[in-house]
Amino acid sequence: MRYVIIGHDVPNSLEQRLAARPEHLARLTALRDAGRLTLAGPCPAIDSADPGPAGFVGSVIVADFDSLQDARAWADADPYVAAGVYARVDILPFKQVF
């Protein structure tokens, strides 16, 4: 089943994000290569594709997992969690219609 993972950044997270980004992207690449990733990307803090120093307010990932518990375990192991980028992470079942 698909799940949406929504990471909510702490204020001024850009420096931590940049430091943890290579490991974060490696995990997403592994999901993609396994055919389990539907989409992933950050939410800019301002209305711009490149927010510069304004940074980001969060991230959205939609991917296939066997269960909500598996999605939670995967999200909890994210380098952004370990680096203190996310203040909290919400995970919800997701039904893709389009």
CSV table of C-alpha atoms in Angstrom, one decimal:
chain,number,residue,atom,x,y,z
A,1,MET,CA,0.0,0.0,0.0
A,2,ARG,CA,1.1,3.6,-0.5
A,3,TYR,CA,1.8,5.9,2.3
A,4,VAL,CA,2.4,9.7,2.4
A,5,ILE,CA,5.2,10.8,4.7
A,6,ILE,CA,5.2,14.4,5.6
A,7,GLY,CA,8.2,15.8,7.3
A,8,HIS,CA,7.8,19.2,9.0
A,9,ASP,CA,11.0,21.1,9.4
A,10,VAL,CA,12.3,22.9,12.4
A,11,PRO,CA,12.8,26.6,11.9
A,12,ASN,CA,16.1,27.5,10.1
A,13,SER,CA,16.7,23.9,9.0
A,14,LEU,CA,18.6,24.6,5.8
A,15,GLU,CA,22.1,24.0,7.2
A,16,GLN,CA,21.1,20.6,8.7
A,17,ARG,CA,19.2,19.7,5.5
A,18,LEU,CA,22.2,20.4,3.3
A,19,ALA,CA,24.5,18.3,5.5
A,20,ALA,CA,22.2,15.3,5.6
A,21,ARG,CA,20.9,15.6,2.0
A,22,PRO,CA,23.3,13.0,0.4
A,23,GLU,CA,22.3,10.2,2.8
A,24,HIS,CA,18.6,11.3,2.5
A,25,LEU,CA,18.7,11.1,-1.3
A,26,ALA,CA,20.5,7.8,-1.2
A,27,ARG,CA,17.6,6.2,0.7
A,28,LEU,CA,15.1,7.7,-1.7
A,29,THR,CA,17.1,6.5,-4.7
A,30,ALA,CA,17.0,3.0,-3.2
A,31,LEU,CA,13.2,3.2,-2.9
A,32,ARG,CA,13.0,4.4,-6.5
A,33,ASP,CA,15.3,1.7,-7.8
A,34,ALA,CA,13.1,-0.9,-6.0
A,35,GLY,CA,10.0,0.5,-7.8
A,36,ARG,CA,8.4,1.7,-4.6
A,37,LEU,CA,8.7,5.5,-4.8
A,38,THR,CA,5.8,7.4,-6.3
A,39,LEU,CA,7.1,10.9,-5.6
A,40,ALA,CA,9.4,12.9,-3.3
A,41,GLY,CA,10.4,16.5,-2.8
A,42,PRO,CA,10.8,19.4,-0.5
A,43,CYS,CA,8.3,22.2,0.2
A,44,PRO,CA,10.0,25.6,-0.3
A,45,ALA,CA,9.5,28.2,2.5
A,46,ILE,CA,8.7,30.8,-0.2
A,47,ASP,CA,6.9,30.7,-3.5
A,48,SER,CA,10.0,29.7,-5.5
A,49,ALA,CA,11.5,26.5,-7.0
A,50,ASP,CA,14.8,27.7,-5.5
A,51,PRO,CA,14.1,29.4,-2.2
A,52,GLY,CA,17.8,30.1,-1.5
A,53,PRO,CA,18.5,31.0,2.1
A,54,ALA,CA,14.7,30.9,2.9
A,55,GLY,CA,15.1,27.2,2.8
A,56,PHE,CA,12.3,24.7,3.2
A,57,VAL,CA,9.4,24.0,5.6
A,58,GLY,CA,9.1,20.3,5.0
A,59,SER,CA,9.2,17.3,2.6
A,60,VAL,CA,6.6,15.0,1.1
A,61,ILE,CA,7.3,11.4,0.1
A,62,VAL,CA,4.8,9.0,-1.3
A,63,ALA,CA,6.0,5.4,-1.4
A,64,ASP,CA,4.9,1.8,-1.1
A,65,PHE,CA,5.4,-0.1,2.2
A,66,ASP,CA,4.0,-3.3,3.5
A,67,SER,CA,2.3,-1.6,6.4
A,68,LEU,CA,2.0,1.6,8.3
A,69,GLN,CA,4.5,0.3,10.8
A,70,ASP,CA,7.0,-0.4,8.0
A,71,ALA,CA,6.5,3.2,6.7
A,72,ARG,CA,7.0,4.6,10.2
A,73,ALA,CA,10.2,2.5,10.7
A,74,TRP,CA,11.6,3.7,7.4
A,75,ALA,CA,10.7,7.4,8.2
A,76,ASP,CA,12.2,7.2,11.7
A,77,ALA,CA,15.5,6.0,10.2
A,78,ASP,CA,15.7,9.0,7.8
A,79,PRO,CA,18.9,11.0,8.0
A,80,TYR,CA,16.8,14.2,8.2
A,81,VAL,CA,15.4,12.8,11.5
A,82,ALA,CA,18.8,12.0,12.9
A,83,ALA,CA,20.1,15.5,11.8
A,84,GLY,CA,17.3,17.3,13.5
A,85,VAL,CA,15.8,18.7,10.3
A,86,TYR,CA,12.3,17.5,11.1
A,87,ALA,CA,10.3,18.7,14.1
A,88,ARG,CA,7.8,15.9,13.4
A,89,VAL,CA,6.8,13.4,10.7
A,90,ASP,CA,3.3,12.5,9.9
A,91,ILE,CA,2.5,9.3,8.0
A,92,LEU,CA,-0.9,8.5,6.5
A,93,PRO,CA,-2.2,5.8,4.2
A,94,PHE,CA,-2.5,7.2,0.7
A,95,LYS,CA,-4.9,6.1,-2.1
A,96,GLN,CA,-3.7,7.3,-5.5
A,97,VAL,CA,-6.6,8.1,-7.8
A,98,PHE,CA,-4.7,10.0,-10.5
